[in-house]
JSON list of C-alpha atoms in Angstrom, two decimals:
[
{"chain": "A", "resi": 10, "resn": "UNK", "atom": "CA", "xyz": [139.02, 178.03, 62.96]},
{"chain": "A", "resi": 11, "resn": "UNK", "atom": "CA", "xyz": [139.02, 178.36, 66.62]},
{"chain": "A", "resi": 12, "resn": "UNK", "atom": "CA", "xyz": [138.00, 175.16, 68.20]},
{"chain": "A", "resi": 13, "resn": "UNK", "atom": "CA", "xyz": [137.78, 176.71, 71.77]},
{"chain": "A", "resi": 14, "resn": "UNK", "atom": "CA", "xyz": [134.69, 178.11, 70.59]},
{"chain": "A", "resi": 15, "resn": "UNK", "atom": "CA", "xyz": [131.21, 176.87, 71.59]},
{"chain": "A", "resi": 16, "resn": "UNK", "atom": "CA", "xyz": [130.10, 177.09, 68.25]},
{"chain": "A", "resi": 17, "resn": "UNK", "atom": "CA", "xyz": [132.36, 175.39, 66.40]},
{"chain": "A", "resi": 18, "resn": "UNK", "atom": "CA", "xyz": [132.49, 172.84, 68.66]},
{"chain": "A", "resi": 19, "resn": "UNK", "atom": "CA", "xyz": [128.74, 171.94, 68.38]},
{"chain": "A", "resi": 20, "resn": "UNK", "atom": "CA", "xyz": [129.83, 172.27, 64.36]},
{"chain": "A", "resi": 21, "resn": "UNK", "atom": "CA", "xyz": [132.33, 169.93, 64.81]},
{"chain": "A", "resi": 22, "resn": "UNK", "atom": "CA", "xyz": [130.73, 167.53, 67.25]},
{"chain": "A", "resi": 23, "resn": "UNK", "atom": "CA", "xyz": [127.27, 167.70, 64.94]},
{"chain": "A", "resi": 24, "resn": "UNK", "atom": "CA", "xyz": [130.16, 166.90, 61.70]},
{"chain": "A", "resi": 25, "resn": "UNK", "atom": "CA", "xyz": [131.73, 164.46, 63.78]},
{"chain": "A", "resi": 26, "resn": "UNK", "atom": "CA", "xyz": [128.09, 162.58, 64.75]},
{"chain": "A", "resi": 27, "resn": "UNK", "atom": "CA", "xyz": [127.11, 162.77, 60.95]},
{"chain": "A", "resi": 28, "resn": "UNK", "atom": "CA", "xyz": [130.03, 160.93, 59.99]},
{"chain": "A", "resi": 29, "resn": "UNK", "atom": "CA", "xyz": [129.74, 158.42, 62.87]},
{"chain": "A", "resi": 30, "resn": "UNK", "atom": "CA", "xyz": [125.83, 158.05, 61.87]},
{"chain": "A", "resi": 31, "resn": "UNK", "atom": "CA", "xyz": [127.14, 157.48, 57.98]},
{"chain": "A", "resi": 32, "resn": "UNK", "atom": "CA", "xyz": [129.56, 155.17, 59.01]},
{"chain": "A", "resi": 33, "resn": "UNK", "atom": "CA", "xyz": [127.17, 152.88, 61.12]},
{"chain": "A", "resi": 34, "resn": "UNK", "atom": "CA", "xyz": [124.77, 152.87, 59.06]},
{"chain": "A", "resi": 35, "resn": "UNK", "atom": "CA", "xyz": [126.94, 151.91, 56.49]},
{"chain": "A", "resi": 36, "resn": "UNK", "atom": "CA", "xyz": [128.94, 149.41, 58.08]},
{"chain": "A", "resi": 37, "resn": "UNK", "atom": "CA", "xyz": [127.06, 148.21, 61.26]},
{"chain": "A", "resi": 38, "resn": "UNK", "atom": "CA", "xyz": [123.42, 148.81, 61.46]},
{"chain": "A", "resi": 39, "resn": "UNK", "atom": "CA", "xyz": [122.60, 146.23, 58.78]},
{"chain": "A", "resi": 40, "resn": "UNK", "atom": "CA", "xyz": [124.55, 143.66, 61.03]},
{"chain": "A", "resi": 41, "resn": "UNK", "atom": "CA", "xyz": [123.03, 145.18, 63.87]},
{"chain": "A", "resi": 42, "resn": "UNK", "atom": "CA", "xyz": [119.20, 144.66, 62.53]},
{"chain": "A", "resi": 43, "resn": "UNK", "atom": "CA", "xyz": [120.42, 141.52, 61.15]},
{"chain": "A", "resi": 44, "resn": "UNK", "atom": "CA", "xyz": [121.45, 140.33, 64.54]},
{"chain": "A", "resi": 45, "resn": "UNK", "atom": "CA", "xyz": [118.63, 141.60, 65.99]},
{"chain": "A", "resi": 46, "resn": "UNK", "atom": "CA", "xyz": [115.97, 140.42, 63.61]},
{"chain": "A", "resi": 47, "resn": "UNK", "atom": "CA", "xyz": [118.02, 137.00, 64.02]},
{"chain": "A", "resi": 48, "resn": "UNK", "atom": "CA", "xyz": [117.81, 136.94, 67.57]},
{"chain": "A", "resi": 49, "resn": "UNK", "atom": "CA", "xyz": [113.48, 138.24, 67.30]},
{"chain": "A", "resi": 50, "resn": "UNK", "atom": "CA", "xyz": [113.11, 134.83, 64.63]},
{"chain": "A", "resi": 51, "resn": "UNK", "atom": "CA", "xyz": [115.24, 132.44, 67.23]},
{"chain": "A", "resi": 52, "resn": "UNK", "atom": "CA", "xyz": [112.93, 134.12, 70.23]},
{"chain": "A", "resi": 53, "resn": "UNK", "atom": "CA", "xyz": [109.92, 133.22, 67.85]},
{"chain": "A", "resi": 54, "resn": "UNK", "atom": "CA", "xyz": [111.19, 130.44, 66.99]},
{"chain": "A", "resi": 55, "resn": "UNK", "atom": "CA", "xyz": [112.09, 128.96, 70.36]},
{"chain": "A", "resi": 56, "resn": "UNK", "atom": "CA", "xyz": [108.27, 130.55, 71.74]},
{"chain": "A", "resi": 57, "resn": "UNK", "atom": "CA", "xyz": [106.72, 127.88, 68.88]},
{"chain": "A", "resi": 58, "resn": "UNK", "atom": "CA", "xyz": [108.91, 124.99, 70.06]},
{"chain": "A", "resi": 59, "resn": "UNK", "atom": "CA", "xyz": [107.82, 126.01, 73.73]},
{"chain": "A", "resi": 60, "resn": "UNK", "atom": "CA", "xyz": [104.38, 126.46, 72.78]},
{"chain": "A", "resi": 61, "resn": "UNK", "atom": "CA", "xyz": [104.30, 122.97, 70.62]},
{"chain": "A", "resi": 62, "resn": "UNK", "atom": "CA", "xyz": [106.33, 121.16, 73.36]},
{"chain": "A", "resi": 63, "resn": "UNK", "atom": "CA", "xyz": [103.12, 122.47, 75.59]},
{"chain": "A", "resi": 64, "resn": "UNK", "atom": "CA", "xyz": [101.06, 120.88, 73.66]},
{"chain": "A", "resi": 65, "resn": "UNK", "atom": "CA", "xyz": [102.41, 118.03, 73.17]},
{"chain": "A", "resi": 66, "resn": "UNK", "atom": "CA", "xyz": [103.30, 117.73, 77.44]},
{"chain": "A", "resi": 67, "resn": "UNK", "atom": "CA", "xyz": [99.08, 118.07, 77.12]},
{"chain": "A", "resi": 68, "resn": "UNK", "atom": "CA", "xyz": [98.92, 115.25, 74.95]},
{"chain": "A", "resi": 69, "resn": "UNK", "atom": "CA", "xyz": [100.82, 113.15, 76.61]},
{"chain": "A", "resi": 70, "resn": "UNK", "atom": "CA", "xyz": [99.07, 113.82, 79.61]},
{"chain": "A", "resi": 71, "resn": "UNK", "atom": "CA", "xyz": [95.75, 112.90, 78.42]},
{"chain": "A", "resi": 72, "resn": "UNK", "atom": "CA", "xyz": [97.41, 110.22, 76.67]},
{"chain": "A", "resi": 73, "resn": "UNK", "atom": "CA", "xyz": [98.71, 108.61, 80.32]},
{"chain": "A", "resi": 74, "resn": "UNK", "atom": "CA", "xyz": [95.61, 109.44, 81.80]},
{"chain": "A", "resi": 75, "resn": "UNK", "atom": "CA", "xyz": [93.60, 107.61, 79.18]},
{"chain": "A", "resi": 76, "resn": "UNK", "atom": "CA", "xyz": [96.20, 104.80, 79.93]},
{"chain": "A", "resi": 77, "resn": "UNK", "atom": "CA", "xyz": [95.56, 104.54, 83.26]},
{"chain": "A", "resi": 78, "resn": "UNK", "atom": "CA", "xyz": [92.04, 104.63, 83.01]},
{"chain": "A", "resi": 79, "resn": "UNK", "atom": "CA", "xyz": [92.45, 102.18, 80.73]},
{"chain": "A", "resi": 80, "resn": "UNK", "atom": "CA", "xyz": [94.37, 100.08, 83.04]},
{"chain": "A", "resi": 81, "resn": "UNK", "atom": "CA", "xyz": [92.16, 101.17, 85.98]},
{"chain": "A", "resi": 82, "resn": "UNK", "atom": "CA", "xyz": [89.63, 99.67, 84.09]},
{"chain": "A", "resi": 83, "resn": "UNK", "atom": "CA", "xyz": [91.64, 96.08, 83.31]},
{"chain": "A", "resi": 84, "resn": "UNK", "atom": "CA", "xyz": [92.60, 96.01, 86.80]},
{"chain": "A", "resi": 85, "resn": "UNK", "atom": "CA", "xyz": [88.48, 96.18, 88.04]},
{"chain": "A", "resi": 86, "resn": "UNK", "atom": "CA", "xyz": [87.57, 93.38, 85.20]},
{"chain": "A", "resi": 87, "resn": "UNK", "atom": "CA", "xyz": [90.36, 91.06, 86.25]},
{"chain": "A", "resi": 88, "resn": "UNK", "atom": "CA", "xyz": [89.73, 91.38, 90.44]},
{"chain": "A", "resi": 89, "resn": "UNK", "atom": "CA", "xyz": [86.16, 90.91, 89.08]},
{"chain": "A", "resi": 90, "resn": "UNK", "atom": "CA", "xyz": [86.78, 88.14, 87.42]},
{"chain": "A", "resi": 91, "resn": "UNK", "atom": "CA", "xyz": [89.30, 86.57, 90.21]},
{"chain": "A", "resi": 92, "resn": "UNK", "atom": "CA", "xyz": [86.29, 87.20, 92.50]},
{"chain": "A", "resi": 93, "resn": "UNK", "atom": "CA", "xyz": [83.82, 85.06, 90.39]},
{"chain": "A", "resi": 94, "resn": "UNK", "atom": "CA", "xyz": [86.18, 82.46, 89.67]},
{"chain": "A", "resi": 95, "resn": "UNK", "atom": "CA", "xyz": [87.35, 82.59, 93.91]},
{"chain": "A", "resi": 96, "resn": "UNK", "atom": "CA", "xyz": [83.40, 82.29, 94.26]},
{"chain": "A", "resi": 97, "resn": "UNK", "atom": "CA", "xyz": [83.07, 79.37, 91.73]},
{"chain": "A", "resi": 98, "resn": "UNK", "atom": "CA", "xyz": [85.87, 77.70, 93.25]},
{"chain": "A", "resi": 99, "resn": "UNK", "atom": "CA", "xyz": [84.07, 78.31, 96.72]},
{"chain": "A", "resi": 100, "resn": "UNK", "atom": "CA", "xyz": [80.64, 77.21, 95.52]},
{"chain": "A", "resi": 101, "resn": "UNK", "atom": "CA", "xyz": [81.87, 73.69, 93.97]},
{"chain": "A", "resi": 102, "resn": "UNK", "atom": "CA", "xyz": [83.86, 73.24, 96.42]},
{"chain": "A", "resi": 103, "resn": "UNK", "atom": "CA", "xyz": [80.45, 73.49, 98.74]},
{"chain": "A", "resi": 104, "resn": "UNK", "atom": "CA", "xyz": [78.39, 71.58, 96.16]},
{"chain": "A", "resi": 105, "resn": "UNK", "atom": "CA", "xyz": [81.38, 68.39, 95.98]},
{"chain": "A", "resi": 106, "resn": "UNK", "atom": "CA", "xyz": [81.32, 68.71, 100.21]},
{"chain": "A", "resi": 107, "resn": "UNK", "atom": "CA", "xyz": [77.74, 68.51, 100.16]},
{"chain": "A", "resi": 108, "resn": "UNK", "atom": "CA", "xyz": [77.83, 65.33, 97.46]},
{"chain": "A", "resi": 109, "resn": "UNK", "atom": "CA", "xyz": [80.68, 63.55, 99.70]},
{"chain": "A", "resi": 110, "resn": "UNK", "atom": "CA", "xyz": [78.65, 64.22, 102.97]},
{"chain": "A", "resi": 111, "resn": "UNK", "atom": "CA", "xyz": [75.55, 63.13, 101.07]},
{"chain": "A", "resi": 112, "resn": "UNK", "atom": "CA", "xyz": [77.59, 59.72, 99.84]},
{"chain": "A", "resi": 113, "resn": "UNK", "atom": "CA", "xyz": [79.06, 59.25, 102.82]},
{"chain": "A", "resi": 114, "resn": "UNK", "atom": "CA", "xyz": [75.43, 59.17, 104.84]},
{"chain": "A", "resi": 115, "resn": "UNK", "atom": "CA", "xyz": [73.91, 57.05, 102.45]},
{"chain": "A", "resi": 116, "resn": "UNK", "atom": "CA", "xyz": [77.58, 54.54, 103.23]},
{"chain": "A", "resi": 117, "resn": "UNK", "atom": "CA", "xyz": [76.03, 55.23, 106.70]},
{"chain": "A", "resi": 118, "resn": "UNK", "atom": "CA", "xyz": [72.61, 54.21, 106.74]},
{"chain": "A", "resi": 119, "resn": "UNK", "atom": "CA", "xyz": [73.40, 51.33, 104.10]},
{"chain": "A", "resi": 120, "resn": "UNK", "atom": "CA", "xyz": [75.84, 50.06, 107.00]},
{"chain": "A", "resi": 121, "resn": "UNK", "atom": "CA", "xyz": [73.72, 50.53, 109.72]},
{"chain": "A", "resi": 122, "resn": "UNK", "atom": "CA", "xyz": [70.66, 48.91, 108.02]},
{"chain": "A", "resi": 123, "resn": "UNK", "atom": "CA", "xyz": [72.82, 46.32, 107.47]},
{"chain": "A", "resi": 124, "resn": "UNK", "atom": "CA", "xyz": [73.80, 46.03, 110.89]},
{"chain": "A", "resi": 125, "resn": "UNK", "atom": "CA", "xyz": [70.14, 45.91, 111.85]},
{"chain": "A", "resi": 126, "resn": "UNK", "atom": "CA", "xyz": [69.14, 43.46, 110.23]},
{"chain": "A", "resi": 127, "resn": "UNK", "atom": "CA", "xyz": [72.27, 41.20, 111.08]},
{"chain": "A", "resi": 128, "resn": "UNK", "atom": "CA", "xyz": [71.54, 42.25, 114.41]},
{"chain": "A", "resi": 129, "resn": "UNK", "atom": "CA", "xyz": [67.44, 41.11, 113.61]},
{"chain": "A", "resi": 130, "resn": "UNK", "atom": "CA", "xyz": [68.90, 37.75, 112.35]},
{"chain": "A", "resi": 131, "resn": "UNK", "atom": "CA", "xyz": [70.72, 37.23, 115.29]},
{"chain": "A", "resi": 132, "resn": "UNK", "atom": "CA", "xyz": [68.25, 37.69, 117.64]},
{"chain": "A", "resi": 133, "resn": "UNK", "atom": "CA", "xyz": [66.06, 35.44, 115.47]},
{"chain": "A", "resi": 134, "resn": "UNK", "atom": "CA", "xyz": [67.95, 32.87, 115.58]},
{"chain": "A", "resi": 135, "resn": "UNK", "atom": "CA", "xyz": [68.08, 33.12, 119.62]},
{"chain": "A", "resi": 136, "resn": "UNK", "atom": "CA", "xyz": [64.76, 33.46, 120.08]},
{"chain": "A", "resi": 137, "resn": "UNK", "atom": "CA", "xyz": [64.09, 30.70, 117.89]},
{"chain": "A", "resi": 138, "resn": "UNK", "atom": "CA", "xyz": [66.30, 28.52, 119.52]},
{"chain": "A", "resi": 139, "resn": "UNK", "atom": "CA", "xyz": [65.57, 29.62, 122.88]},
{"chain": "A", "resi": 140, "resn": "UNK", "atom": "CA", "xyz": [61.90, 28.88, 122.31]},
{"chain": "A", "resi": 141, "resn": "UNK", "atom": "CA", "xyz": [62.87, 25.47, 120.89]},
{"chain": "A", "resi": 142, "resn": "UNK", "atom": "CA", "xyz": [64.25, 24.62, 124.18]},
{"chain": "A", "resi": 143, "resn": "UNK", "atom": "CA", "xyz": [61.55, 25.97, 126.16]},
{"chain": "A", "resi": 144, "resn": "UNK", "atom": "CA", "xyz": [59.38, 24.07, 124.08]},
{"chain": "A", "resi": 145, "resn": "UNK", "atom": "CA", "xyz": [61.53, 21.13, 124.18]},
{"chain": "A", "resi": 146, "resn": "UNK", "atom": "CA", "xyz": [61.45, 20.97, 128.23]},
{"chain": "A", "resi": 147, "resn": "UNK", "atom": "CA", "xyz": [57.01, 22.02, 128.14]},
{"chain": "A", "resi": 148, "resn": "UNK", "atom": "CA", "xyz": [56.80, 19.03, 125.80]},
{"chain": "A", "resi": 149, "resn": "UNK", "atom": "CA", "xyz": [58.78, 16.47, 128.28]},
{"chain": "A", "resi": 150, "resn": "UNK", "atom": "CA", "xyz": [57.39, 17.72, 131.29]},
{"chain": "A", "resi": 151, "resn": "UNK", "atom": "CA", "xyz": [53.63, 17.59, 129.45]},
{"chain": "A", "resi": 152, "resn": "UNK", "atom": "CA", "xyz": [54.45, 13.96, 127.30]},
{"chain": "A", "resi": 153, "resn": "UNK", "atom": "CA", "xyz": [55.82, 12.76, 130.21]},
{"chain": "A", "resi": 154, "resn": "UNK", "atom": "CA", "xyz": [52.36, 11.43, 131.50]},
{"chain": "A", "resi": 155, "resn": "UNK", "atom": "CA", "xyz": [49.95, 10.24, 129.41]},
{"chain": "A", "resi": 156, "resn": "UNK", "atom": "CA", "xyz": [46.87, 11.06, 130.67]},
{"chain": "A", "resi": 157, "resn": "UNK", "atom": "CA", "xyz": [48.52, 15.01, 129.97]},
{"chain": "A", "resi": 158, "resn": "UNK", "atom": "CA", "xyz": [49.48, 13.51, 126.53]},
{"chain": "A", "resi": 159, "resn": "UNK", "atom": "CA", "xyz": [45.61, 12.72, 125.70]},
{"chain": "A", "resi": 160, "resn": "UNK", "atom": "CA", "xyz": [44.50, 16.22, 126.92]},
{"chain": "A", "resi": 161, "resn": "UNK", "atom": "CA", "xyz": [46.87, 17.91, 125.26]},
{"chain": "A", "resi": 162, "resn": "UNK", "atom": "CA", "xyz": [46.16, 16.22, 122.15]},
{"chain": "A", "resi": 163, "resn": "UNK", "atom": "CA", "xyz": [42.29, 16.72, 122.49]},
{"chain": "A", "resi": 164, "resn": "UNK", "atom": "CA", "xyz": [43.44, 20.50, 123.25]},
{"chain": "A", "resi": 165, "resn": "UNK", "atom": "CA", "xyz": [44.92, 20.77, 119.80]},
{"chain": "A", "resi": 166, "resn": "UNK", "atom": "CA", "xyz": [42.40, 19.02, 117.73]},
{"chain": "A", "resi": 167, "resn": "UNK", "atom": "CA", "xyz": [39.94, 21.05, 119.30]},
{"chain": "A", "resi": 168, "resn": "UNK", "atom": "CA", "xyz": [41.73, 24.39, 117.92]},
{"chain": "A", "resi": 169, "resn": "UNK", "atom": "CA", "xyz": [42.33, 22.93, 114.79]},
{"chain": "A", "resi": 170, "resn": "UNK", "atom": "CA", "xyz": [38.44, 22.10, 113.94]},
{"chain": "A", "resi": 171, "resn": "UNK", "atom": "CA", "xyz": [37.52, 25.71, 115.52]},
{"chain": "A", "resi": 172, "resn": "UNK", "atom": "CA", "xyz": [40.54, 27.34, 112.72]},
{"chain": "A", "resi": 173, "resn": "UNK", "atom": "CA", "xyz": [38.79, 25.57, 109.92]},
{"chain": "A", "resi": 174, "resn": "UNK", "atom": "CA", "xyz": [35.09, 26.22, 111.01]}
]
């Protein structure tokens, strides 16, 4: 056998292959596909975590938006509520000013009605007395004669009996 030849090289090389293609398929293509087929499931298997992982992200995103909707929401009743009870506060606040002002014109008026007619009293009693001492000096300077002490007396009996007619 002449190996220099083209022909029995391609022999030798197709001999050579078959052997090589035994051999492998023997020995290494079933840890090949095995390796392979293991590294298609962990690829699969790794897509399904990704792809449930998605899915989950998605929940949990509606899940926080829900939340803060949800505490969107709490937040609007609570300012609402701070607002009524800030307005409350406000309008009894108002209504107590109003009530004190109200009391404290009433404390007013009671005073100065009181005044006034302290004041009344007083100037009662000085006109009264002043006209006592007018009176007082008419009646000397009129008693003091007696012929004015007869006409003033037939003065008043006169008025008297025209009071009674």
């Amino acid at each position: 056998m002449n190996i220099t030849h083209p022909e029995s090289l391609i022999f030798w090389s197709l001999i050579v292959f078959v052997i090589l293609f035994v051999l492998l398929r023997k020995y290494a293509w079933k840890p090949i596909l095995g390796a392979v087929k293991g590294r298609e499931e962990s690829i699969n298997s790794a897509l399904a975590s990704a792809e449930e992982a998605k899915k989950e992200m998605q929940n949990l995103k509606a899940d926080n938006e829900k939340l803060l909707k949800e505490a969107r929401a709490e937040r609007e009743v609570i300012l609402k509520e701070a607002r009524e009870v800030k307005e409350k506060m406000i309008a009894d606040a108002k209504e107590q000013a109003q009530v004190e002002a109200d009391k404290m014109i009433k404390q007013a008026q009671a005073a100065i009605e009181s005044e006034k007619q302290t004041a009344l009293a007083e100037l009662k009693d000085q006109v009264a007395s002043l006209s006592v001492e007018i009176a007082e000096k008419v009646v000397r300077t009129e008693l003091s004669d007696k012929d004015k002490q007869l006409t003033l007396v037939e003065n008043m009996l006169g008025e008297v009996t025209t009071l009674n007619n």
